mmCIF file of C-alpha atoms and ligand atoms in Angstrom:
data_model
loop_
_atom_site.group_PDB
_atom_site.id
_atom_site.type_symbol
_atom_site.label_atom_id
_atom_site.label_comp_id
_atom_site.label_asym_id
_atom_site.label_seq_id
_atom_site.Cartn_x
_atom_site.Cartn_y
_atom_site.Cartn_z
ATOM 1 C CA MET A 1 -22.210 26.311 -23.381
ATOM 2 C CA THR A 2 -24.953 26.149 -20.774
ATOM 3 C CA ARG A 3 -24.351 25.377 -17.113
ATOM 4 C CA LYS A 4 -26.258 22.156 -17.560
ATOM 5 C CA GLU A 5 -23.968 21.069 -20.385
ATOM 6 C CA LEU A 6 -20.885 21.935 -18.341
ATOM 7 C CA HIS A 7 -22.285 19.975 -15.443
ATOM 8 C CA GLN A 8 -22.856 16.968 -17.688
ATOM 9 C CA ILE A 9 -19.280 17.132 -18.961
ATOM 10 C CA SER A 10 -17.850 17.247 -15.468
ATOM 11 C CA GLU A 11 -20.014 14.284 -14.497
ATOM 12 C CA THR A 12 -18.738 12.271 -17.451
ATOM 13 C CA ILE A 13 -15.130 13.190 -16.729
ATOM 14 C CA ALA A 14 -15.503 12.359 -13.039
ATOM 15 C CA LYS A 15 -16.912 8.971 -14.013
ATOM 16 C CA LEU A 16 -13.990 8.336 -16.357
ATOM 17 C CA ARG A 17 -11.486 9.335 -13.664
ATOM 18 C CA ALA A 18 -13.086 7.009 -11.168
ATOM 19 C CA HIS A 19 -12.840 4.076 -13.524
ATOM 20 C CA PHE A 20 -10.040 1.625 -12.728
ATOM 21 C CA VAL A 21 -8.314 -0.295 -15.501
ATOM 22 C CA SER A 22 -7.224 -3.664 -14.263
ATOM 23 C CA THR A 23 -3.993 -4.913 -15.769
ATOM 24 C CA GLU A 24 -1.746 -7.945 -15.485
ATOM 25 C CA ARG A 25 0.549 -5.870 -13.329
ATOM 26 C CA TYR A 26 -2.271 -5.025 -10.970
ATOM 27 C CA THR A 27 -3.224 -8.712 -10.730
ATOM 28 C CA THR A 28 0.349 -9.501 -9.662
ATOM 29 C CA ILE A 29 0.190 -6.922 -6.884
ATOM 30 C CA GLU A 30 -3.221 -8.180 -5.799
ATOM 31 C CA GLU A 31 -2.093 -11.816 -5.727
ATOM 32 C CA GLN A 32 1.036 -11.055 -3.716
ATOM 33 C CA PHE A 33 -0.918 -8.951 -1.272
ATOM 34 C CA HIS A 34 -3.607 -11.610 -0.763
ATOM 35 C CA LEU A 35 -0.975 -14.293 -0.302
ATOM 36 C CA LEU A 36 0.657 -12.348 2.525
ATOM 37 C CA LEU A 37 -2.692 -11.428 3.981
ATOM 38 C CA GLN A 38 -3.931 -15.036 4.063
ATOM 39 C CA LYS A 39 -0.689 -16.139 5.680
ATOM 40 C CA ARG A 40 -1.037 -13.592 8.433
ATOM 41 C CA ARG A 41 -4.685 -14.393 8.989
ATOM 42 C CA ALA A 42 -3.874 -18.121 9.230
ATOM 43 C CA ASP A 43 -1.031 -17.412 11.676
ATOM 44 C CA ILE A 44 -3.276 -15.307 13.865
ATOM 45 C CA LYS A 45 -5.957 -17.993 13.851
ATOM 46 C CA ALA A 46 -3.424 -20.642 14.803
ATOM 47 C CA GLY A 47 -1.873 -18.396 17.474
ATOM 48 C CA ARG A 48 1.474 -18.387 15.654
ATOM 49 C CA THR A 49 3.671 -15.360 15.162
ATOM 50 C CA THR A 50 6.002 -15.403 12.222
ATOM 51 C CA GLU A 51 7.645 -12.221 11.045
ATOM 52 C CA ALA A 52 5.711 -10.156 8.560
ATOM 53 C CA ARG A 53 6.838 -9.370 5.037
ATOM 54 C CA CYS A 54 6.846 -6.390 2.787
ATOM 55 C CA ILE A 55 5.768 -5.594 -0.756
ATOM 56 C CA ALA A 56 7.582 -2.851 -2.605
ATOM 57 C CA LEU A 57 5.783 -1.337 -5.568
ATOM 58 C CA ILE A 58 8.247 0.588 -7.655
ATOM 59 C CA GLY A 59 7.464 2.703 -10.706
ATOM 60 C CA GLY A 60 7.942 6.112 -12.261
ATOM 61 C CA SER A 61 5.805 9.091 -11.411
ATOM 62 C CA GLY A 62 2.398 8.603 -13.023
ATOM 63 C CA SER A 63 2.751 4.843 -13.448
ATOM 64 C CA GLY A 64 -0.238 4.210 -11.173
ATOM 65 C CA LYS A 65 1.232 3.134 -7.829
ATOM 66 C CA THR A 66 -1.015 5.155 -5.554
ATOM 67 C CA THR A 67 -4.101 4.278 -7.606
ATOM 68 C CA ALA A 68 -3.313 0.540 -7.466
ATOM 69 C CA ILE A 69 -2.771 0.427 -3.711
ATOM 70 C CA GLU A 70 -5.767 2.675 -3.062
ATOM 71 C CA ARG A 71 -7.872 0.158 -4.937
ATOM 72 C CA LEU A 72 -6.428 -2.767 -2.940
ATOM 73 C CA CYS A 73 -7.173 -0.949 0.313
ATOM 74 C CA ARG A 74 -10.668 0.020 -0.773
ATOM 75 C CA LEU A 75 -11.591 -3.500 -1.856
ATOM 76 C CA ASN A 76 -10.151 -4.893 1.343
ATOM 77 C CA ALA A 77 -12.141 -2.406 3.446
ATOM 78 C CA GLN A 78 -15.318 -3.267 1.502
ATOM 79 C CA SER A 79 -14.868 -6.984 2.037
ATOM 80 C CA ARG A 80 -14.228 -6.394 5.791
ATOM 81 C CA LYS A 81 -17.420 -4.389 5.929
ATOM 82 C CA ARG A 82 -19.373 -7.135 4.171
ATOM 83 C CA SER A 83 -18.113 -9.670 6.668
ATOM 84 C CA LYS A 84 -19.125 -7.206 9.414
ATOM 85 C CA THR A 85 -15.586 -6.930 10.719
ATOM 86 C CA ASN A 86 -14.724 -3.547 12.035
ATOM 87 C CA THR A 87 -10.930 -3.661 11.972
ATOM 88 C CA HIS A 88 -8.813 -2.149 9.231
ATOM 89 C CA GLU A 89 -6.276 -4.679 8.010
ATOM 90 C CA VAL A 90 -4.442 -2.109 5.899
ATOM 91 C CA VAL A 91 -3.786 1.483 6.834
ATOM 92 C CA SER A 92 -2.382 3.834 4.263
ATOM 93 C CA LEU A 93 -0.301 6.979 4.696
ATOM 94 C CA ARG A 94 2.121 9.187 2.877
ATOM 95 C CA VAL A 95 5.689 9.353 4.173
ATOM 96 C CA PRO A 96 6.078 12.780 5.795
ATOM 97 C CA SER A 97 8.849 15.202 5.117
ATOM 98 C CA PRO A 98 11.334 15.289 6.764
ATOM 99 C CA ALA A 99 11.193 11.538 7.288
ATOM 100 C CA THR A 100 12.761 11.520 10.726
ATOM 101 C CA LEU A 101 12.157 8.614 13.086
ATOM 102 C CA LYS A 102 9.897 10.731 15.214
ATOM 103 C CA PHE A 103 7.918 12.323 12.431
ATOM 104 C CA VAL A 104 7.330 9.043 10.583
ATOM 105 C CA GLY A 105 6.168 7.492 13.875
ATOM 106 C CA GLN A 106 3.805 10.379 14.576
ATOM 107 C CA THR A 107 2.317 10.182 11.078
ATOM 108 C CA ILE A 108 1.739 6.413 11.357
ATOM 109 C CA LEU A 109 0.173 6.923 14.765
ATOM 110 C CA ARG A 110 -2.181 9.559 13.389
ATOM 111 C CA SER A 111 -3.218 7.275 10.544
ATOM 112 C CA LEU A 112 -3.941 4.615 13.154
ATOM 113 C CA GLY A 113 -6.440 7.080 14.595
ATOM 114 C CA TYR A 114 -4.372 8.295 17.546
ATOM 115 C CA ASP A 115 -3.464 11.962 17.599
ATOM 116 C CA LEU A 116 -0.563 12.578 19.936
ATOM 117 C CA ARG A 117 -0.876 16.098 21.224
ATOM 118 C CA THR A 118 2.203 16.356 23.409
ATOM 119 C CA ASP A 119 5.781 16.162 22.279
ATOM 120 C CA ARG A 120 7.188 12.748 23.068
ATOM 121 C CA GLN A 121 10.394 10.892 22.449
ATOM 122 C CA ALA A 122 10.696 8.643 19.412
ATOM 123 C CA TRP A 123 10.757 5.350 21.364
ATOM 124 C CA TYR A 124 7.549 6.285 23.152
ATOM 125 C CA ILE A 125 5.808 7.149 19.876
ATOM 126 C CA TRP A 126 6.827 3.835 18.280
ATOM 127 C CA ASP A 127 5.657 1.912 21.337
ATOM 128 C CA LEU A 128 2.275 3.550 20.830
ATOM 129 C CA VAL A 129 2.413 2.592 17.125
ATOM 130 C CA ARG A 130 2.895 -1.078 18.098
ATOM 131 C CA PHE A 131 0.145 -0.888 20.663
ATOM 132 C CA HIS A 132 -2.428 0.737 18.371
ATOM 133 C CA ALA A 133 -1.566 -1.438 15.371
ATOM 134 C CA ARG A 134 -2.333 -4.474 17.532
ATOM 135 C CA GLU A 135 -5.402 -2.937 19.130
ATOM 136 C CA ARG A 136 -6.865 -2.129 15.730
ATOM 137 C CA GLY A 137 -5.868 -5.401 14.126
ATOM 138 C CA VAL A 138 -3.711 -3.688 11.488
ATOM 139 C CA LEU A 139 -1.756 -6.266 9.478
ATOM 140 C CA PHE A 140 -0.227 -3.946 6.881
ATOM 141 C CA LEU A 141 0.903 -0.372 6.784
ATOM 142 C CA HIS A 142 1.107 1.198 3.368
ATOM 143 C CA LEU A 143 3.727 3.925 3.072
ATOM 144 C CA ASP A 144 3.237 5.893 -0.108
ATOM 145 C CA GLU A 145 6.085 7.966 -1.554
ATOM 146 C CA ALA A 146 8.405 5.625 0.342
ATOM 147 C CA GLN A 147 11.400 6.939 -1.590
ATOM 148 C CA ASP A 148 11.105 10.001 0.666
ATOM 149 C CA LEU A 149 12.347 7.850 3.544
ATOM 150 C CA SER A 150 15.771 8.693 2.190
ATOM 151 C CA ALA A 151 15.040 12.099 0.724
ATOM 152 C CA ARG A 152 16.758 14.129 3.372
ATOM 153 C CA GLY A 153 18.538 13.581 6.591
ATOM 154 C CA THR A 154 21.650 11.694 7.521
ATOM 155 C CA GLU A 155 22.442 8.077 6.877
ATOM 156 C CA ARG A 156 22.079 7.454 10.596
ATOM 157 C CA GLU A 157 18.546 8.820 10.532
ATOM 158 C CA ARG A 158 17.610 6.685 7.553
ATOM 159 C CA GLN A 159 19.040 3.602 9.236
ATOM 160 C CA ALA A 160 17.050 4.393 12.386
ATOM 161 C CA VAL A 161 13.781 4.520 10.399
ATOM 162 C CA VAL A 162 14.618 1.332 8.468
ATOM 163 C CA ASN A 163 15.516 -0.455 11.727
ATOM 164 C CA MET A 164 12.218 0.582 13.209
ATOM 165 C CA LEU A 165 10.301 -0.747 10.195
ATOM 166 C CA LYS A 166 12.199 -4.023 10.483
ATOM 167 C CA SER A 167 11.507 -4.331 14.180
ATOM 168 C CA LEU A 168 7.799 -3.751 13.547
ATOM 169 C CA MET A 169 7.868 -6.579 11.013
ATOM 170 C CA GLN A 170 9.575 -8.826 13.542
ATOM 171 C CA ASP A 171 7.512 -7.838 16.556
ATOM 172 C CA PRO A 172 6.986 -11.001 18.602
ATOM 173 C CA ALA A 173 3.505 -9.974 19.738
ATOM 174 C CA TRP A 174 2.060 -8.370 16.609
ATOM 175 C CA PRO A 175 4.195 -8.279 13.456
ATOM 176 C CA VAL A 176 3.102 -5.641 10.977
ATOM 177 C CA GLY A 177 3.820 -5.991 7.246
ATOM 178 C CA PHE A 178 4.549 -3.089 4.921
ATOM 179 C CA ILE A 179 3.555 -2.064 1.460
ATOM 180 C CA LEU A 180 6.070 0.464 0.273
ATOM 181 C CA SER A 181 5.237 2.324 -2.911
ATOM 182 C CA GLY A 182 7.595 4.749 -4.485
ATOM 183 C CA THR A 183 9.673 5.861 -7.436
ATOM 184 C CA HIS A 184 12.916 4.210 -8.468
ATOM 185 C CA GLU A 185 14.892 5.792 -5.606
ATOM 186 C CA LEU A 186 13.040 3.394 -3.319
ATOM 187 C CA LYS A 187 15.321 0.671 -4.695
ATOM 188 C CA GLY A 188 18.211 2.552 -3.088
ATOM 189 C CA ILE A 189 16.647 2.107 0.364
ATOM 190 C CA LEU A 190 15.997 -1.594 -0.204
ATOM 191 C CA ASN A 191 19.521 -2.174 -1.461
ATOM 192 C CA PHE A 192 20.973 -0.051 1.321
ATOM 193 C CA ASP A 193 19.705 -2.435 3.964
ATOM 194 C CA ALA A 194 20.166 -6.107 3.097
ATOM 195 C CA GLN A 195 17.999 -7.331 5.980
ATOM 196 C CA LEU A 196 15.108 -5.240 4.785
ATOM 197 C CA GLY A 197 15.743 -6.122 1.143
ATOM 198 C CA ARG A 198 15.590 -9.828 1.984
ATOM 199 C CA ARG A 199 12.105 -9.439 3.420
ATOM 200 C CA VAL A 200 10.729 -7.577 0.452
ATOM 201 C CA TYR A 201 8.811 -8.794 -2.597
ATOM 202 C CA PRO A 202 9.530 -6.151 -5.222
ATOM 203 C CA ILE A 203 7.041 -5.459 -8.024
ATOM 204 C CA GLN A 204 7.967 -3.018 -10.744
ATOM 205 C CA LEU A 205 5.584 -0.994 -12.851
ATOM 206 C CA GLU A 206 7.737 -0.841 -15.944
ATOM 207 C CA PRO A 207 7.331 2.045 -18.369
ATOM 208 C CA LEU A 208 5.361 1.318 -21.525
ATOM 209 C CA ASP A 209 7.257 0.417 -24.621
ATOM 210 C CA ALA A 210 5.803 2.164 -27.672
ATOM 211 C CA LEU A 211 6.557 -0.839 -29.874
ATOM 212 C CA ASN A 212 5.515 -3.749 -27.681
ATOM 213 C CA ASP A 213 2.708 -2.024 -25.803
ATOM 214 C CA GLY A 214 1.193 -0.253 -28.815
ATOM 215 C CA ASP A 215 -1.848 -2.552 -28.741
ATOM 216 C CA ASP A 216 -2.460 -1.832 -25.052
ATOM 217 C CA VAL A 217 -2.311 1.918 -25.664
ATOM 218 C CA ARG A 218 -4.728 1.553 -28.623
ATOM 219 C CA GLY A 219 -7.001 -0.572 -26.457
ATOM 220 C CA LEU A 220 -7.090 2.120 -23.790
ATOM 221 C CA VAL A 221 -8.073 4.810 -26.299
ATOM 222 C CA GLN A 222 -10.869 2.607 -27.667
ATOM 223 C CA ALA A 223 -12.144 1.624 -24.211
ATOM 224 C CA TYR A 224 -12.294 5.219 -22.978
ATOM 225 C CA CYS A 225 -14.021 6.331 -26.168
ATOM 226 C CA ARG A 226 -16.673 3.671 -25.637
ATOM 227 C CA LYS A 227 -17.165 4.734 -22.061
ATOM 228 C CA SER A 228 -17.699 8.345 -23.059
ATOM 229 C CA VAL A 229 -19.847 7.428 -26.079
ATOM 230 C CA LEU A 230 -17.450 9.054 -28.560
ATOM 231 C CA ALA A 231 -16.435 7.480 -31.835
ATOM 232 C CA ALA A 232 -12.664 7.019 -32.216
ATOM 233 C CA ALA A 233 -11.109 8.391 -35.416
ATOM 234 C CA ASP A 234 -9.245 5.740 -37.437
ATOM 235 C CA THR A 235 -5.995 7.722 -37.135
ATOM 236 C CA LEU A 236 -6.023 7.068 -33.389
ATOM 237 C CA SER A 237 -5.208 3.442 -34.177
ATOM 238 C CA SER A 238 -2.104 4.246 -36.193
ATOM 239 C CA ALA A 239 1.319 3.219 -34.871
ATOM 240 C CA ASP A 240 2.439 6.831 -35.230
ATOM 241 C CA PHE A 241 -0.326 8.133 -32.983
ATOM 242 C CA THR A 242 0.111 5.500 -30.245
ATOM 243 C CA ALA A 243 3.873 6.190 -30.223
ATOM 244 C CA ARG A 244 3.159 9.902 -29.782
ATOM 245 C CA LEU A 245 0.633 9.275 -27.031
ATOM 246 C CA ALA A 246 2.980 6.953 -25.121
ATOM 247 C CA HIS A 247 5.819 9.462 -25.494
ATOM 248 C CA ALA A 248 3.701 12.462 -24.454
ATOM 249 C CA ALA A 249 2.768 10.487 -21.300
ATOM 250 C CA ALA A 250 6.447 9.808 -20.517
ATOM 251 C CA ASN A 251 5.606 6.133 -21.230
ATOM 252 C CA GLU A 252 3.699 5.890 -17.965
ATOM 253 C CA PHE A 253 0.477 3.910 -17.946
ATOM 254 C CA GLY A 254 -1.448 6.276 -15.643
ATOM 255 C CA LEU A 255 -0.385 9.342 -17.590
ATOM 256 C CA VAL A 256 -1.593 7.781 -20.867
ATOM 257 C CA ILE A 257 -5.019 7.446 -19.212
ATOM 258 C CA GLU A 258 -4.864 11.027 -17.943
ATOM 259 C CA LEU A 259 -4.094 12.321 -21.438
ATOM 260 C CA ILE A 260 -6.908 10.283 -22.985
ATOM 261 C CA ILE A 261 -9.381 11.670 -20.468
ATOM 262 C CA ALA A 262 -8.084 15.200 -21.044
ATOM 263 C CA ALA A 263 -8.554 14.776 -24.824
ATOM 264 C CA ILE A 264 -12.069 13.456 -24.285
ATOM 265 C CA GLU A 265 -12.826 16.523 -22.186
ATOM 266 C CA GLU A 266 -11.652 18.710 -25.103
ATOM 267 C CA ALA A 267 -13.966 16.798 -27.438
ATOM 268 C CA LEU A 268 -16.944 17.179 -25.137
ATOM 269 C CA ILE A 269 -16.324 20.901 -24.642
ATOM 270 C CA ALA A 270 -16.094 21.349 -28.438
ATOM 271 C CA LYS A 271 -19.347 19.327 -28.763
ATOM 272 C CA GLN A 272 -17.688 16.725 -30.987
ATOM 273 C CA THR A 273 -18.952 13.214 -31.426
ATOM 274 C CA GLN A 274 -15.624 11.828 -32.522
ATOM 275 C CA LEU A 275 -12.255 11.800 -30.758
ATOM 276 C CA THR A 276 -9.438 12.829 -33.087
ATOM 277 C CA PRO A 277 -5.690 13.518 -32.723
ATOM 278 C CA ARG A 278 -6.534 17.244 -32.729
ATOM 279 C CA MET A 279 -8.064 16.922 -29.268
ATOM 280 C CA PHE A 280 -4.858 15.404 -27.953
ATOM 281 C CA VAL A 281 -2.982 18.391 -29.384
ATOM 282 C CA ASP A 282 -5.375 20.701 -27.516
ATOM 283 C CA ALA A 283 -5.265 18.651 -24.325
ATOM 284 C CA PHE A 284 -1.470 18.671 -24.243
ATOM 285 C CA ARG A 285 -1.368 22.387 -24.989
ATOM 286 C CA ARG A 286 -3.893 23.149 -22.225
ATOM 287 C CA ARG A 287 -2.150 20.967 -19.664
ATOM 288 C CA SER A 288 1.405 22.085 -20.341
ATOM 289 C CA GLY A 289 0.781 25.617 -21.546
ATOM 290 C CA CYS A 290 3.590 24.933 -24.001
ATOM 291 C CA ILE A 291 4.048 26.294 -27.491
ATOM 292 C CA ASP A 292 3.143 24.132 -30.506
ATOM 293 C CA GLY A 293 6.846 23.658 -31.260
ATOM 294 C CA LEU A 294 7.059 21.511 -28.111
ATOM 295 C CA ASN A 295 3.810 19.599 -28.594
ATOM 296 C CA PRO A 296 4.573 15.880 -29.210
ATOM 297 C CA PHE A 297 1.201 15.461 -30.985
ATOM 298 C CA LEU A 298 2.220 18.103 -33.558
ATOM 299 C CA ILE A 299 5.883 18.119 -34.324
ATOM 300 C CA GLU A 300 7.671 15.725 -36.644
ATOM 301 C CA ASP A 301 10.545 14.648 -34.389
ATOM 302 C CA PHE A 302 8.395 14.296 -31.261
ATOM 303 C CA GLU A 303 10.889 11.936 -29.611
ATOM 304 C CA ARG A 304 13.270 14.823 -28.890
ATOM 305 C CA ILE A 305 10.711 16.339 -26.514
ATOM 306 C CA ASP A 306 11.148 15.531 -22.836
ATOM 307 C CA PRO A 307 7.516 15.396 -21.654
ATOM 308 C CA ARG A 308 8.507 15.205 -17.980
ATOM 309 C CA ALA A 309 10.373 18.466 -18.260
ATOM 310 C CA ILE A 310 7.380 20.100 -19.929
ATOM 311 C CA LEU A 311 4.746 18.668 -17.624
ATOM 312 C CA SER A 312 6.758 18.890 -14.417
ATOM 313 C CA ARG A 313 5.284 22.296 -13.680
ATOM 314 C CA LEU A 314 1.929 20.628 -13.410
ATOM 315 C CA GLU A 315 0.455 19.046 -10.371
ATOM 316 C CA VAL A 316 -0.191 15.869 -12.303
ATOM 317 C CA LEU A 317 3.468 14.787 -12.447
HETATM 318 N N1 ATP B 1 -5.261 1.331 -13.263
HETATM 319 C C1 ATP B 1 -5.652 2.575 -13.503
HETATM 320 N N2 ATP B 1 -6.877 2.816 -14.036
HETATM 321 C C2 ATP B 1 -7.284 4.079 -14.296
HETATM 322 N N3 ATP B 1 -6.546 5.173 -14.062
HETATM 323 C C3 ATP B 1 -5.304 4.997 -13.564
HETATM 324 C C4 ATP B 1 -4.795 3.699 -13.258
HETATM 325 N N4 ATP B 1 -3.552 3.842 -12.755
HETATM 326 C C5 ATP B 1 -3.292 5.157 -12.743
HETATM 327 N N5 ATP B 1 -4.347 5.861 -13.223
HETATM 328 C C6 ATP B 1 -4.424 7.310 -13.354
HETATM 329 O O1 ATP B 1 -3.116 7.804 -13.626
HETATM 330 C C7 ATP B 1 -2.782 8.937 -12.852
HETATM 331 C C8 ATP B 1 -1.484 8.731 -12.128
HETATM 332 O O2 ATP B 1 -1.616 7.626 -11.248
HETATM 333 P P1 ATP B 1 -0.995 7.610 -9.765
HETATM 334 O O3 ATP B 1 -1.210 8.902 -9.077
HETATM 335 O O4 ATP B 1 -1.494 6.385 -9.087
HETATM 336 O O5 ATP B 1 0.536 7.447 -10.119
HETATM 337 P P2 ATP B 1 1.778 7.281 -9.122
HETATM 338 O O6 ATP B 1 2.569 6.151 -9.665
HETATM 339 O O7 ATP B 1 1.301 7.171 -7.726
HETATM 340 O O8 ATP B 1 2.564 8.641 -9.358
HETATM 341 P P3 ATP B 1 3.468 9.495 -8.324
HETATM 342 O O9 ATP B 1 4.766 8.727 -8.147
HETATM 343 O O10 ATP B 1 3.665 10.803 -8.999
HETATM 344 O O11 ATP B 1 2.714 9.580 -7.032
HETATM 345 C C9 ATP B 1 -3.964 9.184 -11.937
HETATM 346 O O12 ATP B 1 -4.695 10.259 -12.445
HETATM 347 C C10 ATP B 1 -4.797 7.929 -11.996
HETATM 348 O O13 ATP B 1 -6.146 8.207 -11.924
HETATM 349 MG MG1 MG B 2 1.546 8.356 -6.062
#
């Protein structure tokens, strides 16, 4: 394969990876977000302060949480730019580890564009967070991997962080809302604090169901084939294949897409014009490095395979 051909393949794959598939679930997130955003904007315009609210996006690893919120943030930033407004209404960050009061505060502060160079006490850091959120017109903070807020540390520490988030939402001068995205352990944090839980709109990215979501999985395969100008083999539409694909992707929407793109890459490398189940076999083998006896696209009783256990060594999961 020539360098030019390799370059073309990577371009195609990059294009496929950049593509966003809008779903009903994404529309729900978008609507809830815009509702809260409009409320806050209206309050600000009217000079009112009501306490801010929180959206919690909960789903398994690979369900598409980060991708969904990234898209929301990007579209919001683009529309701010179009309206020639310089402020960032949403600022996104990943919860640091360990998620102590001080460390979380420092990380938020940094994402607000303020790098604190000297060691300060937690209360001072959080005062700066309030100040800079207001200065920059930040209405929402997105904390990704929010389940890590309870990953380590004592219950007292966790309560201190949760209290601080609540007080930011209730700030009389500039309430800040939160978007918390995380795996199912995030529910533990929301249930742990009733006051926080009450202020949260939870949205769950449920795992795919091979039976009920078979058509969606088939639709994804077809759509990605069209995008990459490959024909889809008839067998890819069979119930058996879609069940295998959903299972190999641990029934997570985002991972189904990742596997489809990986199979397309195999097809392009092998200079094929048609996508077949064989390329999914190869893609799974390449990604997991596992023997054929553990490949859900090959073996008879594929349901006994735990794809998370096999793929967990990989960065993707
Ligand atoms: N709506 C979508 N359209 C296209 N690709 C998507 C979509 N949602 C997720 N993906 C793809 O699925 C993969 C996993 O998605 P993502 O990283 O957002 O999952 P996650 O829920 O944040 O997982 P984790 O909990 O491990 O962080 C990514 O490669 C992403 O590109
Ligand atoms: Mg993520």
